[in-house]
Short mmCIF file of C-alpha atoms in Angstrom, two decimals:
data_model
loop_
_atom_site.label_atom_id
_atom_site.label_comp_id
_atom_site.label_asym_id
_atom_site.label_seq_id
_atom_site.Cartn_x
_atom_site.Cartn_y
_atom_site.Cartn_z
CA MET A 791 156.60 144.39 72.54
CA ASP A 792 153.99 146.74 71.08
CA GLU A 793 150.31 145.84 71.55
CA THR A 794 147.90 146.55 68.72
CA PRO A 795 144.12 146.20 69.22
CA VAL A 796 142.42 144.49 66.26
CA VAL A 797 139.01 143.08 65.43
CA THR A 798 138.17 139.71 63.90
CA CYS A 799 134.60 139.44 62.61
CA PHE A 800 132.78 136.32 61.48
CA LEU A 801 129.83 136.89 59.15
CA ARG A 802 127.36 134.00 59.40
CA ASN A 803 124.86 132.97 56.74
CA ARG A 804 122.97 129.65 56.71
CA GLY A 805 125.33 128.23 59.33
CA ASP A 806 128.45 129.07 57.26
CA VAL A 807 130.96 131.84 57.92
CA LEU A 808 132.87 134.02 55.50
CA LEU A 809 136.61 133.37 55.29
CA LEU A 810 138.91 135.73 53.39
CA ARG A 811 142.33 134.86 51.97
CA ARG A 812 144.78 137.65 52.66
CA SER A 813 146.73 139.30 49.85
CA ASP A 814 150.24 140.74 50.03
CA ALA A 815 148.65 144.20 50.39
CA VAL A 816 148.03 143.61 54.11
CA GLY A 817 151.70 143.14 55.00
CA SER A 818 151.27 140.14 57.30
CA TYR A 819 150.06 136.55 57.08
CA THR A 820 149.88 136.68 53.27
CA GLY A 821 147.99 133.76 51.74
CA GLN A 822 146.41 132.72 55.03
CA TRP A 823 142.70 132.59 55.74
CA GLY A 824 140.99 134.84 58.25
CA GLY A 825 137.76 136.57 59.08
CA VAL A 826 137.04 140.21 58.38
CA ALA A 827 139.82 141.92 60.32
CA GLY A 828 141.57 145.21 60.92
CA HIS A 829 143.11 147.62 63.40
CA VAL A 830 140.85 149.33 65.91
CA ALA A 831 142.75 152.63 65.57
CA ARG A 832 144.74 153.22 62.40
CA ASP A 833 147.05 155.89 63.78
CA SER A 834 147.79 157.70 67.02
CA ALA A 835 145.35 160.50 66.25
CA ALA A 836 142.56 158.04 65.56
CA ALA A 837 143.20 156.34 68.89
CA THR A 838 141.56 159.28 70.66
CA ASP A 839 138.57 159.35 68.28
CA PRO A 840 135.38 158.06 69.98
CA ASP A 841 134.55 156.29 66.69
CA SER A 842 137.75 154.24 66.99
CA THR A 843 136.24 151.65 69.28
CA PRO A 844 136.24 147.91 68.56
CA ASP A 845 132.52 148.10 67.67
CA ALA A 846 133.10 150.93 65.21
CA ALA A 847 136.14 149.19 63.75
CA ALA A 848 134.16 145.99 63.24
CA ARG A 849 131.48 147.82 61.24
CA ARG A 850 134.09 149.76 59.26
CA GLU A 851 136.08 146.68 58.29
CA ILE A 852 132.95 144.76 57.27
CA ASP A 853 132.02 147.64 54.98
CA GLU A 854 135.49 148.05 53.48
CA GLU A 855 136.36 144.37 53.07
CA THR A 856 132.99 142.93 52.03
CA GLY A 857 130.50 145.70 51.27
CA LEU A 858 128.00 143.94 53.56
CA ALA A 859 127.68 146.49 56.37
CA ASP A 860 123.97 146.99 55.66
CA ALA A 861 123.32 143.23 55.68
CA VAL A 862 124.71 142.35 59.11
CA THR A 863 123.23 142.15 62.61
CA LEU A 864 125.46 141.82 65.65
CA VAL A 865 125.01 138.52 67.47
CA ARG A 866 127.82 138.48 70.01
CA ARG A 867 131.05 140.16 71.10
CA GLY A 868 133.66 137.85 72.54
CA ASP A 869 136.12 138.65 75.28
CA PRO A 870 139.36 140.05 73.82
CA PHE A 871 142.52 137.97 74.07
CA PRO A 872 146.22 138.50 73.29
CA VAL A 873 148.16 136.88 70.47
CA GLU A 874 151.94 137.29 70.46
CA ASP A 875 154.00 137.02 67.28
CA ALA A 876 157.70 136.93 68.07
CA ASP A 877 158.68 137.05 64.40
CA LEU A 878 156.87 140.35 63.93
CA ASP A 879 157.68 141.54 67.46
CA ARG A 880 153.99 142.33 67.86
CA ARG A 881 151.29 141.57 70.37
CA TRP A 882 147.78 141.68 68.98
CA LEU A 883 144.78 142.22 71.26
CA VAL A 884 142.02 140.48 69.34
CA HIS A 885 138.38 141.55 69.74
CA PRO A 886 136.20 138.80 68.20
CA TYR A 887 132.66 139.30 66.84
CA VAL A 888 130.00 137.26 65.09
CA PHE A 889 127.29 138.84 62.93
CA ASP A 890 124.32 137.26 61.20
CA CYS A 891 124.44 138.27 57.55
CA SER A 892 121.47 138.25 55.18
CA SER A 893 123.50 138.24 51.96
CA ARG A 894 126.44 136.38 50.42
CA ASP A 895 127.10 139.04 47.79
CA VAL A 896 130.66 139.98 48.78
CA THR A 897 132.61 142.86 47.24
CA LEU A 898 136.31 142.32 47.94
CA ASP A 899 138.98 144.99 48.35
CA ASP A 900 142.67 144.69 47.53
CA GLU A 901 143.47 143.12 50.91
CA THR A 902 141.82 139.84 49.86
CA THR A 903 142.59 137.49 46.98
CA GLU A 904 139.53 135.25 47.40
CA CYS A 905 136.70 134.43 49.77
CA GLU A 906 134.54 131.43 50.63
CA TRP A 907 131.41 130.80 52.68
CA VAL A 908 132.27 127.59 54.56
CA SER A 909 131.44 125.70 57.69
CA PRO A 910 133.44 127.31 60.50
CA THR A 911 134.93 123.89 61.18
CA GLU A 912 137.06 124.54 58.06
CA ILE A 913 139.11 126.85 60.29
CA LEU A 914 140.53 123.69 61.86
CA ARG A 915 141.67 122.40 58.46
CA ARG A 916 143.09 125.42 56.67
CA PRO A 917 146.18 127.60 57.02
CA THR A 918 144.81 130.54 58.98
CA VAL A 919 146.02 133.64 60.73
CA PRO A 920 147.14 132.89 64.29
CA LYS A 921 144.45 131.77 66.74
CA LEU A 922 141.55 132.12 64.32
CA TRP A 923 139.74 129.21 65.97
CA THR A 924 140.22 130.88 69.36
CA SER A 925 138.44 133.94 67.97
CA TYR A 926 135.58 131.81 66.67
CA ASP A 927 135.46 129.79 69.88
CA ARG A 928 134.75 132.98 71.84
CA VAL A 929 131.66 133.85 69.81
CA ARG A 930 130.30 130.53 68.55
CA PRO A 931 127.05 129.05 69.85
CA THR A 932 127.25 126.96 73.01
CA VAL A 933 124.83 124.95 75.08
CA GLU A 934 124.63 127.94 77.42
CA THR A 935 123.80 130.47 74.69
CA VAL A 936 121.05 128.17 73.38
CA ALA A 937 119.64 127.81 76.89
CA ASP A 938 119.80 131.52 77.72
CA ASP A 939 118.63 133.04 74.42
CA ARG A 940 115.29 134.81 74.86
CA ASP A 941 115.64 136.96 71.75
CA HIS A 942 115.04 134.33 69.06
CA GLY A 943 112.47 131.70 68.19
CA ALA A 944 112.68 127.93 68.32
CA ALA A 945 113.58 127.43 64.65
CA TYR A 946 116.56 129.80 64.93
CA LEU A 947 117.74 128.13 68.13
CA SER A 948 117.45 124.66 66.61
CA VAL A 949 120.00 125.69 63.97
CA ARG A 950 122.29 127.09 66.65
CA ALA A 951 121.99 123.77 68.53
CA LEU A 952 123.06 121.88 65.42
CA GLU A 953 126.03 124.24 65.09
CA VAL A 954 127.05 123.41 68.66
CA LEU A 955 126.94 119.71 67.81
CA ARG A 956 128.79 120.20 64.49
CA ASP A 957 131.59 122.20 66.11
CA ALA A 958 132.01 119.74 68.97
CA ALA A 959 132.21 116.86 66.48
CA ALA A 960 134.84 118.64 64.37
CA LEU A 961 136.97 119.30 67.44
CA ALA A 962 136.67 115.64 68.41
CA ALA A 963 137.72 114.56 64.92
CA GLU A 964 140.54 117.04 64.30
CA ARG A 965 141.99 117.55 67.76
CA ASP A 966 141.11 114.30 69.48
CA ALA A 967 138.83 116.25 71.80
CA GLY A 968 136.30 113.50 72.44
CA ASP A 969 134.53 110.49 70.99
CA TRP A 970 130.95 109.27 70.52
CA ALA A 971 130.31 109.26 74.28
CA THR A 972 131.48 112.87 74.57
CA LEU A 973 129.24 113.93 71.69
CA ALA A 974 126.31 111.99 73.09
CA ASP A 975 126.71 113.92 76.34
CA ARG A 976 126.81 117.20 74.42
CA ALA A 977 123.65 116.23 72.54
CA ARG A 978 121.87 115.42 75.81
CA ASP A 979 122.93 118.82 77.16
CA LEU A 980 121.31 120.44 74.13
CA LEU A 981 118.13 118.43 74.63
CA ALA A 982 117.98 119.65 78.21
CA ALA A 983 118.81 123.26 77.32
CA ARG A 984 115.35 124.08 75.92
CA PRO A 985 113.05 121.19 76.84
CA SER A 986 109.95 123.05 75.67
CA MET A 987 111.32 123.48 72.13
CA THR A 988 110.44 120.31 70.26
CA VAL A 989 112.21 121.43 67.10
CA VAL A 990 115.52 121.56 68.97
CA ARG A 991 114.94 118.05 70.25
CA ASN A 992 113.89 116.60 66.89
CA ARG A 993 116.75 118.14 64.95
CA VAL A 994 119.42 117.14 67.44
CA ASN A 995 117.95 113.64 67.62
CA ARG A 996 117.92 113.38 63.82
CA ALA A 997 121.60 114.34 63.62
CA MET A 998 122.60 111.80 66.27
CA SER A 999 120.38 109.13 64.78
CA GLY A 1000 121.85 109.79 61.32
CA ALA A 1001 125.44 109.24 62.49
CA ASP A 1002 125.30 105.56 61.64
CA ASP A 1003 128.88 104.59 62.46
CA ARG A 1004 128.95 106.67 65.66
CA THR A 1005 132.10 108.59 64.84
CA PRO A 1006 132.79 112.31 65.27
CA THR A 1007 133.04 112.72 61.49
CA ALA A 1008 129.63 111.11 61.04
CA VAL A 1009 128.11 113.44 63.65
CA GLU A 1010 129.68 116.49 62.01
CA ASP A 1011 128.36 115.47 58.59
CA ALA A 1012 124.87 114.74 59.96
CA ALA A 1013 124.73 118.05 61.82
CA HIS A 1014 125.92 119.98 58.76
CA GLU A 1015 123.27 118.31 56.60
CA GLY A 1016 120.69 118.95 59.32
CA ILE A 1017 121.41 122.68 59.24
CA GLU A 1018 120.81 122.86 55.49
CA THR A 1019 117.64 120.77 55.72
CA ALA A 1020 116.29 122.78 58.65
CA LEU A 1021 116.83 126.13 56.95
CA ASP A 1022 115.20 124.90 53.75
CA ALA A 1023 112.21 123.50 55.66
CA ASP A 1024 111.65 126.70 57.65
CA ALA A 1025 111.83 128.80 54.47
CA ALA A 1026 109.46 126.49 52.57
CA ALA A 1027 106.91 126.55 55.41
CA ALA A 1028 107.00 130.35 55.36
CA ASP A 1029 106.50 130.37 51.60
CA ARG A 1030 103.47 128.05 51.84
CA ALA A 1031 101.95 130.29 54.50
CA ALA A 1032 102.61 133.41 52.42
CA GLU A 1033 100.72 131.87 49.51
CA ARG A 1034 97.71 131.28 51.75
CA VAL A 1035 97.50 134.83 53.18
CA ALA A 1036 98.89 136.87 50.27
CA GLY A 1037 97.49 140.38 50.16
CA ALA A 1038 95.30 139.83 53.23
CA ALA A 1039 94.68 141.97 56.30
CA ILE A 1040 96.51 139.88 58.91
CA VAL A 1041 96.63 139.64 62.70
CA THR A 1042 99.64 138.17 64.47
CA LEU A 1043 101.46 138.14 67.80
CA SER A 1044 104.84 137.39 69.33
CA ARG A 1045 107.97 136.91 67.24
CA SER A 1046 108.44 134.00 64.88
CA GLY A 1047 111.16 134.07 62.24
CA THR A 1048 109.00 131.84 60.05
CA VAL A 1049 106.00 134.18 60.37
CA GLU A 1050 108.15 137.22 59.63
CA ARG A 1051 109.48 135.58 56.49
CA ALA A 1052 105.91 134.73 55.46
CA LEU A 1053 104.82 138.33 56.00
CA SER A 1054 107.71 139.56 53.87
CA SER A 1055 106.49 137.44 50.96
CA ALA A 1056 102.74 137.89 51.50
CA ASP A 1057 102.66 141.67 50.89
CA PRO A 1058 99.80 142.08 53.38
CA GLU A 1059 97.17 144.77 52.92
CA ARG A 1060 97.72 145.75 56.56
CA LEU A 1061 98.86 144.21 59.83
CA LEU A 1062 97.56 144.15 63.39
CA ILE A 1063 100.33 143.04 65.75
CA ALA A 1064 99.91 142.35 69.47
CA GLU A 1065 102.66 143.70 71.71
CA SER A 1066 103.00 140.16 73.14
CA ARG A 1067 103.52 140.50 76.86
CA PRO A 1068 105.40 139.75 79.01
CA GLY A 1069 108.41 139.96 76.68
CA GLY A 1070 106.98 142.50 74.24
CA GLU A 1071 108.38 140.68 71.22
CA GLY A 1072 105.59 141.98 69.00
CA VAL A 1073 106.92 145.52 69.32
CA GLY A 1074 110.11 144.64 67.47
CA VAL A 1075 108.16 142.79 64.79
CA ALA A 1076 105.92 145.84 64.29
CA GLU A 1077 108.94 148.14 63.99
CA ARG A 1078 110.61 145.89 61.41
CA ARG A 1079 107.43 145.59 59.35
CA VAL A 1080 106.98 149.37 59.31
CA GLU A 1081 110.54 149.72 58.01
CA THR A 1082 109.60 147.53 55.04
CA GLY A 1083 106.66 149.79 54.23
CA ASP A 1084 103.78 147.73 55.69
CA ASP A 1085 100.68 149.40 57.15
CA VAL A 1086 100.99 148.32 60.81
CA THR A 1087 98.88 148.77 63.92
CA LEU A 1088 100.44 147.77 67.24
CA ALA A 1089 97.99 146.95 70.03
CA PRO A 1090 97.86 145.59 73.59
CA ASP A 1091 97.21 141.86 73.72
CA ALA A 1092 93.91 142.38 75.56
CA ALA A 1093 92.61 144.62 72.75
CA LEU A 1094 92.79 141.96 70.02
CA PRO A 1095 89.23 140.59 70.45
CA TRP A 1096 87.72 144.08 70.17
CA LEU A 1097 89.93 145.09 67.26
CA LEU A 1098 89.20 141.83 65.43
CA ALA A 1099 85.47 142.43 65.86
CA ASN A 1100 85.72 145.92 64.39
CA GLY A 1101 88.62 145.77 61.97
CA ASP A 1102 87.62 143.56 59.01
CA TYR A 1103 90.63 141.24 59.12
CA ASP A 1104 91.05 138.29 56.75
CA ALA A 1105 93.37 135.93 58.63
CA ALA A 1106 95.43 135.39 61.76
CA LEU A 1107 98.92 133.95 61.34
CA VAL A 1108 101.04 132.66 64.21
CA GLY A 1109 104.06 130.47 64.70
CA ALA A 1110 104.37 127.51 67.03
CA ASP A 1111 106.83 126.61 69.70
CA THR A 1112 105.53 123.04 69.51
CA VAL A 1113 102.71 121.13 67.85
CA LEU A 1114 101.71 118.28 70.16
CA ALA A 1115 101.02 114.80 68.84
CA ASP A 1116 97.28 115.33 69.32
CA GLY A 1117 97.33 118.52 67.24
CA ARG A 1118 97.26 121.08 70.05
CA VAL A 1119 99.54 124.07 69.52
CA VAL A 1120 101.94 125.38 72.15
CA ASN A 1121 102.89 128.99 71.47
CA LYS A 1122 103.50 132.33 73.18
CA VAL A 1123 100.82 133.12 75.75
CA GLY A 1124 98.01 135.03 74.10
CA THR A 1125 97.76 132.64 71.16
CA ARG A 1126 94.74 130.83 72.62
CA ALA A 1127 92.95 134.13 73.27
CA LEU A 1128 93.64 135.23 69.69
CA ALA A 1129 92.35 131.88 68.41
CA LEU A 1130 89.14 132.19 70.40
CA ALA A 1131 88.57 135.75 69.21
CA ALA A 1132 89.35 134.79 65.60
CA ALA A 1133 86.88 131.88 65.73
CA ARG A 1134 84.20 134.18 67.13
CA GLU A 1135 84.68 136.59 64.21
CA ASP A 1136 85.05 133.86 61.54
CA VAL A 1137 88.67 134.83 60.89
CA PRO A 1138 90.74 131.73 60.03
CA LEU A 1139 93.82 131.23 62.19
CA TYR A 1140 96.77 129.51 60.53
CA VAL A 1141 99.75 128.09 62.38
CA VAL A 1142 102.97 128.05 60.34
CA ALA A 1143 105.71 125.67 61.42
CA ALA A 1144 108.13 123.19 59.91
CA ARG A 1145 107.24 119.53 60.43
CA ASP A 1146 110.10 119.21 62.91
CA LYS A 1147 108.03 121.19 65.40
CA ILE A 1148 105.65 118.25 65.78
CA SER A 1149 106.25 116.61 69.14
CA PRO A 1150 106.29 112.88 69.78
CA ASP A 1151 104.37 113.65 72.98
CA SER A 1152 100.94 114.99 73.89
CA SER A 1153 102.01 116.56 77.20
CA PRO A 1154 103.18 120.16 76.88
CA HIS A 1155 106.22 121.55 78.64
CA LEU A 1156 105.16 125.10 79.52
CA GLU A 1157 107.76 127.62 80.62
CA THR A 1158 106.93 130.50 82.96
CA VAL A 1159 108.64 133.83 83.53
CA ASP A 1160 109.68 135.66 86.66
CA PRO A 1161 106.46 136.69 88.49
CA ALA A 1162 108.01 140.14 88.98
CA THR A 1163 107.40 140.80 85.29
CA VAL A 1164 103.69 140.79 86.17
CA TYR A 1165 103.72 142.20 89.72
CA ASP A 1166 106.60 143.33 91.91
CA GLY A 1167 104.61 144.93 94.72
CA ASP A 1168 104.29 143.94 98.38
CA ALA A 1169 100.75 142.54 98.47
CA ALA A 1170 100.38 138.92 99.57
CA LEU A 1171 98.96 137.59 96.34
CA SER A 1172 99.71 134.75 93.97
CA VAL A 1173 100.99 135.65 90.52
CA ALA A 1174 100.52 133.55 87.37
CA ALA A 1175 103.18 134.29 84.75
CA PRO A 1176 102.91 131.74 81.93
CA LEU A 1177 105.16 132.22 78.90
CA PHE A 1178 103.21 129.78 76.69
CA ASP A 1179 99.66 128.56 76.36
CA VAL A 1180 97.96 125.70 74.49
CA THR A 1181 95.46 126.11 71.66
CA PRO A 1182 93.18 123.17 70.74
CA PRO A 1183 93.18 122.01 67.11
CA ASP A 1184 89.50 122.86 66.55
CA LEU A 1185 90.47 126.56 66.77
CA VAL A 1186 93.14 126.18 64.07
CA ALA A 1187 92.07 126.53 60.43
CA GLY A 1188 95.25 124.88 59.22
CA LEU A 1189 98.76 123.81 60.19
CA VAL A 1190 100.96 125.07 57.35
CA THR A 1191 104.29 123.24 56.91
CA GLU A 1192 106.89 122.93 54.18
CA ASP A 1193 104.60 120.29 52.66
CA GLY A 1194 101.48 122.46 52.86
CA LEU A 1195 98.57 121.75 55.20
CA LEU A 1196 98.79 118.70 57.45
CA ASP A 1197 95.74 116.84 58.71
CA ALA A 1198 95.42 115.04 62.06
CA ASP A 1199 96.58 111.68 60.70
CA GLU A 1200 99.69 113.23 59.18
CA VAL A 1201 100.51 114.98 62.44
CA SER A 1202 100.15 111.69 64.31
CA ALA A 1203 102.40 109.87 61.81
CA LEU A 1204 105.10 112.50 62.14
CA ALA A 1205 104.89 112.29 65.92
CA ASP A 1206 105.62 108.56 65.64
CA GLU A 1207 108.55 109.26 63.32
CA HIS A 1208 110.01 111.80 65.72
CA ARG A 1209 109.58 109.38 68.60
CA ASP A 1210 111.78 106.89 66.71
CA LEU A 1211 114.53 109.50 66.27
CA ALA A 1212 115.17 109.44 70.01
CA ASP A 1213 116.21 105.77 69.91
CA TRP A 1214 119.89 106.73 69.59
CA ASN A 1215 119.74 108.00 73.18
CA ALA A 1216 118.34 104.76 74.54
CA LYS A 1217 121.10 102.81 72.78
CA ALA A 1218 123.97 105.17 73.67
#
């Protein structure tokens, strides 16, 4: 039986994936739904071409079948797996991929009759090419990927956590792969995966609390709705922040998807971005802002006070990992130093975050990093390697959310509301 290497690519936008219905031009599985797919090497000569790798084929097929090659960012490659089709006397070696995609503007070729952006759980309910769910299962978010991800912010990971819950609920409903107790255990795993990220906790708790009849279908529906609500809230908070700092000379640090969206809308006069040790996330932010045409200065974290004092900046804008119930802000280490420097120079510091980042607690959970990132020598010394710090509310000019600025009483009220969301766990 011949083996043919192929790629299957899932393009993800707002928690949905793109499914394509195959036309009779493809020669197999006509009328069935699949992801973006194609052969790795199209002929024997191409098989020796260094561009005929699974990665190259994935990009090529996305371009040819959707026209979205410039809109995608690779998230994950899955381990390849075989699929045998006795009727066709073929053995496919499937290389699965998932890409984040910034657009839904699809241009179809003749291999596809129609397309839809749908929840990936629709794969379980539609006639699909063989083993399409297996392909998705190898690249979809899991508790482990949420726990291990150090490349994205809390808002992004909260959406991935809701996807984990949604997918588990769909499997429980469609394939009898669990019940409420199973899903409650999965939700608790997600809560434990990133204990410092309040937004993950609040959004998972809201989905579980909203599943009134405690069925897998109710959990899937609540998680799906939670994804839409979360994405809308994060975008609205960014828009409110952009209105407040539009056209300003802005200082920022670390990497926050909400801050980056705000900067895209604010059209800043210029930007000062701290490199954000120990992870250096600010470097990537600076590179992306330069690509959009912004006037950007990248600086060491320790240089911010001096540069603020001599640079005529209008505002500082940062994200938040968590806003504590008493108004203190937990964010990437260096935020407190920036806040102190900004206060000294009369530069207002704004924190932009969706309301779901408000914690029901006043005790921060502060992660640290490997001390070797600070010092890996042989001297007998203690090393402090905090990943987050805490900024008091008197150093914050305003907490900007999807509803605009929140005062201390509103923060306290939301903390109470988020505390109530956790009741499902006590009753489970």
